[in-house]
Coordinates of C-alpha atoms (C1' of nucleotides) in Angstrom, one line a residue:
Chain A
X269 CA 13.3 -27.6 83.1
X270 CA 12.0 -26.0 79.7
X271 CA 13.3 -22.5 78.3
X272 CA 10.6 -20.5 80.4
X273 CA 11.9 -22.0 83.3
X274 CA 15.2 -21.2 83.1
X275 CA 14.4 -17.8 81.5
X276 CA 11.9 -16.9 84.7
X277 CA 14.8 -18.6 87.2
X278 CA 17.3 -16.1 85.9
X279 CA 14.9 -13.2 86.0
X280 CA 13.9 -14.3 89.6
X281 CA 18.0 -14.6 90.8
X282 CA 18.6 -11.4 89.5
X283 CA 15.5 -9.7 91.5
X284 CA 16.6 -11.2 94.7
X285 CA 20.2 -9.8 94.1
X286 CA 19.2 -6.2 93.2
X287 CA 16.7 -5.9 95.9
X288 CA 19.0 -8.2 98.6
X289 CA 17.2 -10.6 99.6
X290 CA 20.1 -13.4 98.0
X291 CA 23.2 -12.3 97.2
X292 CA 26.8 -14.8 96.3
X293 CA 29.3 -14.5 99.4
X294 CA 32.1 -12.4 99.6
X295 CA 31.5 -11.6 96.3
X296 CA 34.0 -8.5 96.1
X297 CA 36.6 -10.8 96.5
X298 CA 35.8 -12.9 93.3
X299 CA 33.0 -14.7 95.2
X300 CA 32.8 -18.1 97.3
X301 CA 32.0 -21.2 95.3
X302 CA 28.2 -22.7 97.8
X303 CA 28.4 -19.7 100.2
X304 CA 25.6 -17.4 100.8
X305 CA 24.4 -14.3 101.8
X306 CA 21.1 -13.2 102.6
X307 CA 20.6 -9.3 102.4
X308 CA 19.0 -6.6 104.0
X309 CA 15.5 -8.2 102.4
X310 CA 16.7 -11.8 102.7
X311 CA 18.1 -11.8 106.7
X312 CA 14.6 -10.7 107.9
X313 CA 12.6 -13.0 105.4
X314 CA 15.3 -16.0 107.4
X315 CA 14.0 -14.6 110.9
X316 CA 10.4 -14.7 110.2
X317 CA 10.7 -18.3 108.6
X318 CA 12.8 -19.3 111.4
X319 CA 10.2 -18.1 114.2
X320 CA 7.5 -19.8 112.5
X321 CA 9.3 -22.6 112.4
X322 CA 9.9 -22.6 116.2
X323 CA 6.5 -21.4 117.1
X324 CA 5.1 -24.1 115.4
X325 CA 7.0 -27.1 117.2
X326 CA 6.8 -25.1 120.9
X327 CA 3.3 -25.4 120.3
X328 CA 3.2 -29.1 120.9
X329 CA 4.0 -27.9 124.9
X330 CA 6.0 -30.5 125.7
X331 CA 9.2 -29.1 122.8
X332 CA 12.3 -27.0 124.7
X333 CA 14.7 -25.4 122.6
X334 CA 18.5 -24.9 122.8
X335 CA 20.9 -23.9 121.3
X336 CA 24.5 -26.4 120.6
X337 CA 27.4 -25.3 119.6
X338 CA 28.7 -25.8 116.3
X339 CA 32.7 -26.9 116.4
X340 CA 32.5 -30.5 117.5
X341 CA 34.9 -32.8 119.0
X342 CA 36.2 -35.6 116.9
X343 CA 35.2 -38.2 119.4
X344 CA 31.4 -37.2 119.1
X345 CA 30.4 -37.4 115.4
X346 CA 33.1 -40.5 115.9
X347 CA 30.5 -42.0 117.5
X348 CA 27.6 -40.4 116.0
X349 CA 28.8 -42.7 112.6
X350 CA 29.9 -39.0 110.8
X351 CA 33.6 -39.7 110.9
X352 CA 33.2 -42.9 109.3
X353 CA 29.9 -42.0 107.3
X354 CA 31.3 -37.9 106.1
X355 CA 34.8 -38.8 105.5
X356 CA 37.7 -40.2 103.9
X357 CA 40.4 -41.1 106.0
X358 CA 44.1 -40.1 104.4
X359 CA 47.1 -41.3 105.0
X360 CA 50.6 -39.5 103.5
X361 CA 53.6 -41.2 102.7
X362 CA 56.2 -39.4 105.0
X363 CA 59.1 -40.1 102.2
X364 CA 57.4 -39.6 98.7
X365 CA 54.2 -37.3 100.1
X366 CA 51.6 -39.2 97.8
X367 CA 48.5 -39.0 99.8
X368 CA 46.7 -42.1 99.8
X369 CA 43.6 -43.5 101.6
X370 CA 44.6 -45.9 104.3
X371 CA 41.1 -48.1 103.7
X372 CA 42.4 -49.0 100.2
X373 CA 45.7 -49.7 101.2
X374 CA 44.6 -52.3 103.6
X375 CA 43.1 -53.8 101.4
X376 CA 44.9 -56.4 101.3
X377 CA 45.5 -56.6 105.3
X378 CA 41.2 -56.7 106.4
X379 CA 38.2 -57.8 104.4
X380 CA 36.2 -54.7 104.8
X381 CA 38.9 -52.1 106.3
X382 CA 36.3 -49.3 104.6
X383 CA 34.0 -50.0 107.8
X384 CA 36.7 -49.6 110.7
X385 CA 37.1 -46.2 113.0
X386 CA 39.9 -44.3 112.7
X387 CA 41.6 -45.5 115.4
X388 CA 41.1 -49.4 114.1
X389 CA 42.8 -48.0 110.9
X390 CA 45.1 -46.6 112.2
X391 CA 46.6 -49.2 115.0
X392 CA 46.3 -51.8 111.4
X393 CA 47.9 -49.4 109.1
X394 CA 50.9 -49.4 112.1
X395 CA 51.0 -53.0 112.2
X396 CA 50.5 -53.9 108.3
X397 CA 52.9 -50.9 107.5
X398 CA 51.9 -51.2 103.6
X399 CA 54.2 -50.3 101.0
X400 CA 53.7 -46.8 99.8
X401 CA 52.4 -47.6 95.8
X402 CA 54.7 -44.7 94.1
X403 CA 58.2 -45.1 96.6
X404 CA 59.9 -48.4 97.3
X405 CA 59.2 -47.3 101.4
X406 CA 55.9 -47.0 103.8
X407 CA 56.3 -44.8 106.4
X408 CA 52.8 -43.1 106.9
X409 CA 51.8 -40.2 108.7
X410 CA 49.5 -40.2 111.2
X411 CA 45.7 -40.8 109.0
X412 CA 43.6 -37.8 109.0
X413 CA 40.2 -37.1 107.9
X414 CA 39.3 -35.9 104.7
X415 CA 35.9 -34.4 103.0
X416 CA 32.3 -33.8 103.4
X417 CA 32.5 -32.5 107.4
X418 CA 34.7 -28.6 107.5
X419 CA 38.6 -30.1 109.5
X420 CA 39.1 -27.7 112.6
X421 CA 41.6 -28.2 115.7
X422 CA 40.1 -27.0 118.8
X423 CA 42.9 -25.4 121.0
X424 CA 45.9 -23.9 120.1
X425 CA 49.5 -25.9 119.6
X426 CA 50.0 -29.4 120.6
X427 CA 47.2 -29.0 123.3
X428 CA 44.7 -29.0 120.3
X429 CA 42.6 -32.1 119.6
X430 CA 40.8 -32.4 116.3
X431 CA 36.8 -31.3 115.8
X432 CA 35.1 -30.6 113.1
X433 CA 32.3 -27.6 112.2
X434 CA 28.6 -29.8 112.7
X435 CA 27.3 -31.6 109.7
X436 CA 23.7 -30.8 111.3
X437 CA 22.2 -30.1 114.3
X438 CA 21.1 -33.0 116.0
X439 CA 24.3 -34.7 117.7
X440 CA 24.3 -31.5 120.2
X441 CA 20.6 -32.4 121.5
X442 CA 21.7 -36.5 122.3
X443 CA 24.6 -35.7 123.9
X444 CA 22.6 -33.0 125.7
X445 CA 19.9 -35.4 126.2
X446 CA 20.7 -36.1 130.7
X447 CA 19.9 -32.3 130.7
X448 CA 16.7 -32.7 128.5
X449 CA 15.2 -35.8 130.4
X450 CA 15.8 -34.3 133.8
X451 CA 14.2 -30.6 132.6
X452 CA 11.5 -32.7 131.7
X453 CA 10.5 -34.2 134.6
X454 CA 12.0 -37.3 133.6
X455 CA 8.8 -37.8 131.7
X456 CA 8.5 -39.1 127.6
X457 CA 7.9 -38.1 124.8
X458 CA 9.7 -35.0 125.3
X459 CA 11.1 -33.1 122.5
X460 CA 14.4 -30.4 121.9
X461 CA 14.4 -28.0 118.8
X462 CA 17.3 -26.3 117.7
X463 CA 17.8 -23.8 114.6
X464 CA 21.4 -23.4 113.4
X465 CA 24.2 -23.8 110.7
X466 CA 25.5 -26.7 109.3
X467 CA 28.6 -27.1 107.3
X468 CA 29.5 -30.0 105.0
X469 CA 32.2 -29.6 102.8
X470 CA 30.5 -30.3 99.2
X471 CA 33.2 -31.7 96.3
X472 CA 30.5 -29.5 93.7
X473 CA 27.7 -27.0 95.4
X474 CA 25.2 -26.9 92.2
X475 CA 22.0 -25.2 91.7
X476 CA 22.0 -22.0 93.9
X477 CA 20.7 -22.7 97.7
X478 CA 20.1 -26.2 97.3
X479 CA 23.0 -27.6 97.8
X480 CA 25.5 -25.0 99.9
X481 CA 28.3 -25.6 102.5
X482 CA 27.4 -23.7 105.3
X483 CA 23.5 -23.8 105.9
X484 CA 20.7 -23.0 108.1
X485 CA 19.1 -26.6 109.3
X486 CA 16.2 -26.5 111.6
X487 CA 16.0 -30.3 113.5
X488 CA 13.3 -31.3 116.3
X489 CA 14.5 -34.5 118.3
X490 CA 11.4 -36.0 119.7
X491 CA 12.1 -38.9 122.2
X492 CA 9.8 -41.2 123.1
X493 CA 8.9 -44.5 124.9
X494 CA 8.9 -47.7 122.2
X495 CA 6.5 -49.7 124.7
X496 CA 3.6 -47.3 124.7
X497 CA 1.5 -46.7 121.7
X498 CA 2.1 -43.1 120.9
X499 CA -1.9 -41.3 120.7
X500 CA -2.0 -38.0 117.6
X501 CA -5.0 -36.8 116.6
X502 CA -5.4 -36.2 112.8
X503 CA -8.5 -35.0 112.5
X504 CA -7.7 -32.0 111.8
X505 CA -5.9 -33.5 108.3
X506 CA -9.7 -35.2 107.8
X507 CA -10.2 -33.3 104.8
X508 CA -7.1 -33.8 103.5
X509 CA -5.7 -36.3 100.4
X510 CA -1.8 -35.9 101.0
X511 CA 0.9 -37.4 97.7
X512 CA 2.5 -39.8 99.5
X513 CA 5.1 -42.1 97.3
X514 CA 5.4 -45.4 98.7
X515 CA 8.4 -47.8 98.6
X516 CA 6.0 -50.8 98.2
X517 CA 2.7 -48.8 97.0
X518 CA 4.1 -46.5 95.2
X519 CA 2.3 -42.9 94.4
X520 CA -1.0 -42.9 95.8
X521 CA -3.5 -40.1 97.7
X522 CA -4.4 -40.7 101.0
X523 CA -5.6 -39.3 104.2
X524 CA -2.4 -39.4 107.2
X525 CA -4.6 -41.4 109.9
X526 CA -5.7 -43.9 106.7
X527 CA -2.0 -44.4 105.8
X528 CA -1.0 -45.2 108.9
X529 CA -3.7 -47.4 109.8
X530 CA -2.8 -49.2 106.4
X531 CA 0.9 -49.2 107.6
X532 CA 2.1 -47.1 104.6
X533 CA 3.3 -44.8 107.3
X534 CA 5.1 -47.0 109.7
X535 CA 5.0 -44.9 112.6
X536 CA 2.4 -42.7 113.9
X537 CA 4.3 -40.7 115.3
X538 CA 6.4 -40.3 112.3
X539 CA 3.0 -39.3 110.0
X540 CA 1.6 -36.9 113.4
X541 CA 5.2 -34.7 112.2
X542 CA 4.4 -35.6 108.3
X543 CA 1.5 -33.5 108.8
X544 CA 2.3 -31.4 110.9
X545 CA 5.1 -30.3 108.3
X546 CA 2.7 -30.2 106.0
X547 CA 0.9 -27.3 108.2
X548 CA 4.2 -25.8 108.2
X549 CA 4.9 -25.7 104.7
X550 CA 1.7 -23.8 103.9
X551 CA 2.3 -22.0 106.4
X552 CA 5.0 -20.1 105.1
X553 CA 3.8 -20.1 101.7
X554 CA 4.4 -23.4 100.0
X555 CA 2.0 -24.0 97.5
X556 CA 0.0 -26.7 99.3
X557 CA -0.7 -28.5 95.6
X558 CA 3.3 -29.0 95.0
X559 CA 4.3 -30.9 98.2
X560 CA 4.5 -34.6 98.6
X561 CA 6.2 -36.6 100.7
X562 CA 8.6 -39.4 99.3
X563 CA 9.4 -43.1 101.3
X564 CA 12.7 -44.5 101.4
X565 CA 13.8 -47.1 99.7
X566 CA 15.0 -49.9 102.4
X567 CA 18.0 -50.2 101.2
X568 CA 18.7 -46.1 100.8
X569 CA 17.4 -45.6 104.3
X570 CA 20.4 -45.5 106.9
X571 CA 20.8 -48.8 109.2
X572 CA 19.2 -47.6 112.1
X573 CA 16.1 -46.2 110.3
X574 CA 12.7 -48.1 110.5
X575 CA 10.9 -45.9 108.3
X576 CA 12.2 -42.5 107.3
X577 CA 10.1 -39.9 104.5
X578 CA 11.4 -36.9 103.2
X579 CA 9.0 -33.9 101.7
X580 CA 9.7 -32.8 98.9
X581 CA 8.8 -29.3 97.1
X582 CA 8.2 -28.7 93.5
X583 CA 9.9 -25.3 92.3
X584 CA 12.5 -24.7 89.1
X585 CA 14.7 -27.8 89.8
X586 CA 12.0 -30.0 89.9
X587 CA 11.4 -32.1 92.8
X588 CA 13.6 -31.4 95.7
X589 CA 13.8 -32.6 99.4
X590 CA 13.3 -30.2 102.0
X591 CA 12.5 -31.8 105.2
X592 CA 13.6 -35.6 106.3
X593 CA 11.1 -36.6 108.3
X594 CA 13.2 -40.4 110.6
X595 CA 12.4 -42.3 112.7
X596 CA 16.2 -43.3 114.0
X597 CA 14.5 -46.0 116.5
X598 CA 17.7 -45.9 119.9
X599 CA 20.6 -45.5 117.3
X600 CA 22.4 -42.1 118.1
X601 CA 21.5 -42.1 122.1
X602 CA 22.9 -46.0 121.9
X603 CA 26.2 -44.4 119.9
X604 CA 26.9 -42.1 122.3
X605 CA 26.4 -44.0 125.7
X606 CA 28.4 -46.9 124.0
X607 CA 31.2 -44.6 123.4
X608 CA 31.4 -42.8 126.7
X609 CA 29.7 -45.3 129.4
X610 CA 27.3 -42.9 130.3
X611 CA 23.6 -43.9 130.6
X612 CA 20.9 -41.6 128.2
X613 CA 18.5 -43.8 129.0
X614 CA 15.1 -43.2 130.9
X615 CA 13.3 -45.0 133.3
X616 CA 9.9 -47.0 132.6
X617 CA 8.0 -48.7 135.7
X618 CA 6.2 -51.9 135.4
X619 CA 2.1 -51.5 135.2
X620 CA 2.4 -54.9 137.5
X621 CA 6.1 -55.4 139.5
X622 CA 8.4 -57.8 139.0
X623 CA 9.2 -60.8 141.7
X624 CA 11.6 -62.7 140.6
X625 CA 12.8 -65.5 143.5
X626 CA 16.9 -65.3 143.5
X627 CA 18.0 -68.6 144.6
X628 CA 21.9 -69.6 144.4
X629 CA 25.1 -69.5 145.4
X630 CA 27.7 -66.7 146.0
X631 CA 30.6 -66.5 147.3
X632 CA 31.7 -65.2 151.0
X633 CA 33.3 -61.6 150.7
X634 CA 35.2 -61.9 154.4
X635 CA 36.5 -65.6 153.5
X636 CA 36.9 -65.4 149.7
X637 CA 38.2 -62.6 149.6
X638 CA 41.9 -63.0 151.7
X639 CA 41.7 -67.0 149.9
X640 CA 41.0 -66.0 146.5
X641 CA 43.3 -62.5 145.6
X642 CA 42.7 -61.1 142.1
X643 CA 41.0 -64.6 141.4
X644 CA 38.2 -63.8 143.3
X645 CA 35.9 -61.7 141.1
X646 CA 36.3 -64.2 138.5
X647 CA 35.7 -67.2 141.8
X648 CA 32.3 -65.2 142.5
X649 CA 31.2 -64.8 139.0
X650 CA 31.6 -69.1 138.7
X651 CA 30.5 -69.1 142.1
X652 CA 27.2 -68.1 141.1
X653 CA 26.1 -70.2 138.2
X654 CA 26.8 -73.2 140.0
X655 CA 23.2 -75.0 140.4
X656 CA 21.3 -75.4 144.0
X657 CA 22.6 -78.6 144.8
X658 CA 26.2 -78.4 144.7
X659 CA 28.5 -79.5 147.8
X660 CA 31.5 -78.2 149.0
X661 CA 34.5 -78.0 148.2
X662 CA 34.2 -78.4 144.8
X663 CA 36.3 -77.5 142.0
X664 CA 35.5 -74.8 139.1
X665 CA 36.7 -73.6 136.0
X666 CA 36.8 -69.7 135.3
X667 CA 36.4 -67.8 132.6
X668 CA 40.4 -67.5 132.1
X669 CA 40.4 -71.3 132.1
X670 CA 41.9 -71.5 135.6
X671 CA 40.7 -74.0 138.4
X672 CA 40.3 -73.6 141.8
X673 CA 39.4 -75.4 144.7
X674 CA 36.4 -73.7 146.9
X675 CA 35.7 -74.5 150.0
X676 CA 32.3 -74.6 152.2
X677 CA 33.3 -71.1 153.9
X678 CA 33.5 -69.6 151.1
X679 CA 30.3 -69.6 150.1
X680 CA 26.6 -68.7 151.4
X681 CA 23.7 -69.5 149.7
X682 CA 21.6 -66.8 148.6
X683 CA 18.2 -67.2 148.5
X684 CA 16.0 -63.9 148.5
X685 CA 12.6 -62.3 146.9
X686 CA 13.5 -59.3 144.2
X687 CA 11.0 -56.9 143.3
X688 CA 12.2 -55.2 140.0
X689 CA 9.3 -52.2 139.5
X690 CA 10.3 -50.9 136.6
X691 CA 13.2 -50.6 133.8
X692 CA 16.3 -48.4 131.9
X693 CA 15.4 -47.7 128.5
X694 CA 17.1 -46.0 125.4
X695 CA 14.8 -44.3 124.1
X696 CA 14.0 -43.7 120.8
X697 CA 13.9 -40.5 118.7
X698 CA 12.1 -39.0 115.3
X699 CA 13.4 -36.2 114.1
X700 CA 11.9 -33.8 111.5
X701 CA 15.2 -31.7 110.3
X702 CA 14.5 -29.1 108.1
X703 CA 17.1 -27.6 104.7
X704 CA 15.7 -24.3 106.0
X705 CA 17.6 -22.1 102.9
X706 CA 15.1 -25.3 100.5
X707 CA 12.8 -24.2 102.3
X708 CA 13.0 -20.1 101.8
X709 CA 14.4 -20.9 97.9
X710 CA 10.9 -22.2 97.0
X711 CA 9.2 -19.8 99.3
X712 CA 10.4 -17.5 97.0
X713 CA 10.1 -19.7 94.3
X714 CA 6.6 -20.0 95.2
X715 CA 5.5 -16.6 95.5
X716 CA 7.1 -15.0 92.4
X717 CA 4.7 -13.9 89.7
X718 CA 5.5 -11.9 87.0
X719 CA 1.7 -12.1 85.7
X720 CA 1.4 -9.0 83.0
X721 CA 0.4 -5.6 84.1
X722 CA -1.0 -3.6 80.8
X723 CA 1.0 -5.4 78.6
X724 CA 4.5 -4.9 80.6
X725 CA 5.9 -7.8 83.0
X726 CA 4.7 -6.7 86.5
X727 CA 6.9 -8.7 89.5
X728 CA 4.5 -9.6 92.6
X729 CA 5.7 -11.4 95.4
X730 CA 3.0 -13.6 97.0
X731 CA 4.8 -13.7 100.0
X732 CA 2.7 -14.4 102.7
X733 CA 2.0 -12.4 105.9
X734 CA 3.7 -15.0 108.0
X735 CA 7.1 -14.6 106.4
X736 CA 6.8 -11.0 104.3
X737 CA 9.9 -9.5 105.0
X738 CA 8.9 -5.4 105.2
X739 CA 5.3 -5.6 107.0
X740 CA 4.5 -1.5 105.5
X741 CA 5.4 1.0 103.0
X742 CA 4.6 4.4 104.0
X743 CA 3.6 6.5 101.4
X744 CA 2.8 10.3 100.9
X745 CA 1.2 10.5 97.8
X746 CA 3.2 14.5 97.8
X747 CA 6.2 15.1 99.8
X748 CA 4.8 19.0 100.5
X749 CA 1.8 19.9 102.2
X750 CA 3.2 18.1 105.7
X751 CA 2.0 15.1 104.1
X752 CA 5.3 14.0 103.9
X753 CA 6.0 15.1 107.8
X754 CA 2.6 13.1 108.3
X755 CA 3.6 9.1 106.6
X756 CA 7.2 10.2 108.0
X757 CA 5.7 10.3 111.9
X758 CA 3.0 7.4 110.8
X759 CA 6.3 5.2 109.7
X760 CA 7.8 6.4 113.3
X761 CA 5.3 4.9 114.9
X762 CA 4.7 1.5 113.0
X763 CA 8.6 1.3 113.6
X764 CA 8.4 2.0 117.0
X765 CA 6.6 -1.6 117.2
X766 CA 7.5 -4.8 118.3
X767 CA 8.6 -7.0 115.3
X768 CA 6.9 -4.7 112.5
X769 CA 9.4 -3.3 109.6
X770 CA 7.8 -0.5 108.5
X771 CA 9.6 1.1 105.3
X772 CA 8.7 5.3 103.5
X773 CA 9.1 5.8 100.5
X774 CA 8.2 8.8 99.1
X775 CA 10.8 9.0 96.0
X776 CA 9.3 8.4 92.2
X777 CA 5.6 8.2 91.4
X778 CA 2.6 6.8 93.6
X779 CA 2.6 3.6 90.9
X780 CA 6.4 3.2 90.9
X781 CA 6.1 2.8 94.7
X782 CA 4.1 0.3 94.7
X783 CA 5.8 -1.5 91.9
X784 CA 8.3 -1.6 94.8
X785 CA 6.7 -2.6 97.4
X786 CA 5.6 -5.6 95.4
X787 CA 8.5 -6.9 94.1
X788 CA 9.4 -7.6 97.7
X789 CA 6.3 -8.9 99.1
X790 CA 5.2 -5.9 101.5
X791 CA 1.6 -7.0 102.0
X792 CA 0.2 -3.5 102.9
X793 CA 1.3 -0.1 101.9
X794 CA 0.1 3.0 103.5
X795 CA -0.8 6.3 101.7
X796 CA -1.5 9.7 103.0
X797 CA -2.9 11.8 100.9
X798 CA -4.7 15.4 100.9
X799 CA -7.8 14.1 103.2
X800 CA -5.3 12.7 105.3
X801 CA -4.4 16.5 106.0
X802 CA -8.0 17.2 106.9
X803 CA -9.5 13.7 108.7
X804 CA -6.5 11.7 110.2
X805 CA -7.4 9.1 107.8
X806 CA -4.9 6.8 105.8
X807 CA -5.8 4.5 102.4
X808 CA -4.4 0.7 102.8
X809 CA -3.8 -0.9 100.0
X810 CA -3.9 -4.4 99.2
X811 CA -0.7 -6.3 97.8
X812 CA -2.2 -9.3 96.0
X813 CA -5.9 -6.9 95.1
X814 CA -4.7 -4.2 94.7
X815 CA -8.0 -2.6 96.7
X816 CA -8.2 0.3 98.9
X817 CA -9.8 1.7 102.1
X818 CA -9.8 4.4 104.0
X819 CA -8.9 3.7 107.7
X820 CA -8.1 5.8 111.2
X821 CA -4.6 6.8 111.5
X822 CA -5.0 5.4 115.1
X823 CA -6.8 2.4 114.7
X824 CA -3.2 1.6 112.7
Chain B
rG55 C1' 36.8 -33.7 90.3
rC56 C1' 36.3 -34.2 84.4
rG57 C1' 34.4 -32.2 80.1
rG58 C1' 31.8 -27.6 77.8
rA59 C1' 30.2 -22.6 77.7
rU60 C1' 30.5 -17.7 80.2
rA61 C1' 32.3 -13.0 83.3
rU62 C1' 31.3 -4.8 81.0
rG63 C1' 27.5 -0.3 86.3
rG64 C1' 22.7 -2.4 91.3
rU65 C1' 20.1 -5.1 87.2
rG66 C1' 20.1 -6.8 82.1
rU67 C1' 22.5 -6.3 77.9
rA68 C1' 26.5 -4.2 72.8
rG69 C1' 31.4 -3.5 71.5
rU70 C1' 36.7 -2.2 70.6
rG71 C1' 44.8 -3.5 70.3
rG72 C1' 44.6 3.4 72.2
rU73 C1' 40.5 2.4 79.5
rA74 C1' 34.3 1.8 77.4
rA75 C1' 28.2 2.3 75.2
rC76 C1' 22.4 1.3 75.3
rA77 C1' 17.9 0.2 78.1
rU78 C1' 16.9 -0.5 82.8
rA79 C1' 17.5 0.6 88.4
rG80 C1' 19.3 4.1 92.4
rG81 C1' 20.1 9.6 93.4
rA82 C1' 18.3 15.5 93.0
rG83 C1' 14.9 18.6 91.8
rG84 C1' 10.4 19.5 88.6
rU85 C1' 5.4 17.9 87.6
rU86 C1' -2.7 18.6 91.8
rU87 C1' 1.6 12.4 91.4
rC88 C1' -3.2 6.7 93.5
rC89 C1' -0.7 1.8 90.3
rA90 C1' 7.1 0.9 87.1
rA91 C1' 3.7 8.3 83.1
rC92 C1' 6.8 13.0 81.6
rC93 C1' 10.9 16.9 82.2
rU94 C1' 16.1 18.5 84.2
rC95 C1' 20.7 17.6 86.3
rU96 C1' 23.1 13.3 88.6
rU97 C1' 26.5 8.4 91.0
rG98 C1' 28.3 4.1 89.1
rU99 C1' 31.1 -0.6 84.6
rC100 C1' 35.3 -4.5 81.2
rG101 C1' 36.0 -11.4 88.4
rC102 C1' 41.3 -11.5 89.5
rG103 C1' 46.7 -12.3 88.9
rG104 C1' 50.4 -12.9 85.5
rG105 C1' 52.1 -12.3 80.8
rU106 C1' 52.4 -11.0 75.3
rU107 C1' 52.8 -4.9 74.0
rC108 C1' 54.7 2.0 73.6
rG109 C1' 50.1 0.9 75.5
rA110 C1' 45.4 -5.2 77.4
rC111 C1' 38.6 -4.4 79.1
rU112 C1' 40.4 -6.4 73.9
rC113 C1' 45.5 -11.5 72.7
rC114 C1' 47.7 -15.6 75.9
rC115 C1' 48.4 -18.6 80.5
rG116 C1' 47.0 -19.3 85.8
rC117 C1' 43.1 -18.9 89.7
rU118 C1' 38.1 -17.9 90.6
rA119 C1' 33.4 -17.7 90.2
rU120 C1' 28.8 -18.9 87.0
rC121 C1' 25.5 -21.8 83.9
rC122 C1' 25.4 -27.3 81.6
rG123 C1' 26.1 -33.0 80.9
rC124 C1' 28.6 -36.6 84.0
rA125 C1' 30.8 -38.2 88.9
rC126 C1' 29.6 -36.9 93.9
rC127 C1' 25.9 -35.9 97.8
rA128 C1' 20.8 -35.3 100.2

RNA sequence: GCGGAUAUGGUGUAGUGGUAACAUAGGAGGUUUCCAACCUCUUGUCGCGGGUUCGACUCCCGCUAUCCGCACCA
């Protein structure tokens, strides 16, 4: 970072605070690291970014918006792998109160304790009773998870069960899969989107908005059938050469369609969402020249992901990852399925029904049941493995190692034809995950312009109309002769329109008021002057050109 | 988490062991006022806690926050 950038960054931060866009949270109590307020102007900006994001993905037509709790039971995040991935497991010596990491204590008792779940660590700890490193005792408290997720207890007293504030919104969408699948009439592909808060108890939040402890995230989970070739239309991006930093090819400029054909981007849906992400970022005002996509190295990717790209945006802090677009395979649904025993699958019909000839032995329940009692199930398993040529009575070995004699009356020949028309499979997931705070930071960073005006610094926020927090400022040229009243009535009309924010300002010279409006990026300023009183027209000034034209009040 | 620096009106800064100044911003009024003009009046400040002292914004200690490295993390 150059010195010039640093001072610009300081002036920008000062302005954001002064004008109520972005402020340190709880400042009168001394502040809190990694927590920020969106102020009266920033709150509206965030809302418009969120709304633009929702509209962008809902336009796909097969995407629905949901909202899941931030408070999440332990088991959910254990199943997802977050407990293992995001936490250290701590236990406290009950004699000397020294806290230790459970996996470190158990290194002599297990080849790789780091990979164990909490319950596995707990039972190993109970069994092996490792000595305390700082006192002669070996009595350990129950293991607790520490660090990157915020711990909480759901419910009071002893009936409370452990939980966390979610580190991402995605898990709620995975656990809602059955409802989503039903809603979408059991047809893939479809997606669910969600905007909400996520929490990570970062050891050291830094760089303002870049690493927060509580942050706004927006995620799409797009469920696809891995047996179907995805079909996406890339013609809207045919004129666009985008910067890709690919694992093998290095930095290249190419079209999305070409990158997919040449397998630089390994999955068409990942590529399609990269293209849609590019459009979104440009829509909210990110400089297209300062967007690039970087592919994760194979060893950097989570083990289940088959391809992952970050959209990086260049700003005052250098290139910052703001969006992650990952092909997550079937990992998430499969994990929750394994943990719960509930089916998180979709049905696909085969093009040709598969006809299976079954010919073998099975047990005659009415006879085998009373004869083998508790062993009947194991006997059935063993009999069904016998060759069709078997004769009875015969001795079979059960899976337990036990041997039993099966009489002819215990069995029957099972000969039939079964037609299988389809199968249940675990859908794959492609997930674009957006860090809204980081994107908002870069919107502000890119929009902030300090170009001089008559030798003095004049700051303008060149915000896109899609996200500008205030749509109109209404100024009376003078607040007399009825101009003030007329301006106020126009202000009232503008405020009554849905999703329009208008500000009335009559204090200071007209130039000063324009400057105030430019600083927070108001796209249009409406001025009431003498002529307005005569012919019911006003002037509209454009923020970026400074040009004014006169329109009738009725046409506003 | 470790090391270094910093903390004064909304913002940017000056300054002192005897409770504070400048600029700018804000409010009211004036000015036939269209791009931060000018005039008058006016609001508002020493991060938090403890110690030393007759007296602390100033000195000391702790905490918190911010910035810069390292580590962590995406």
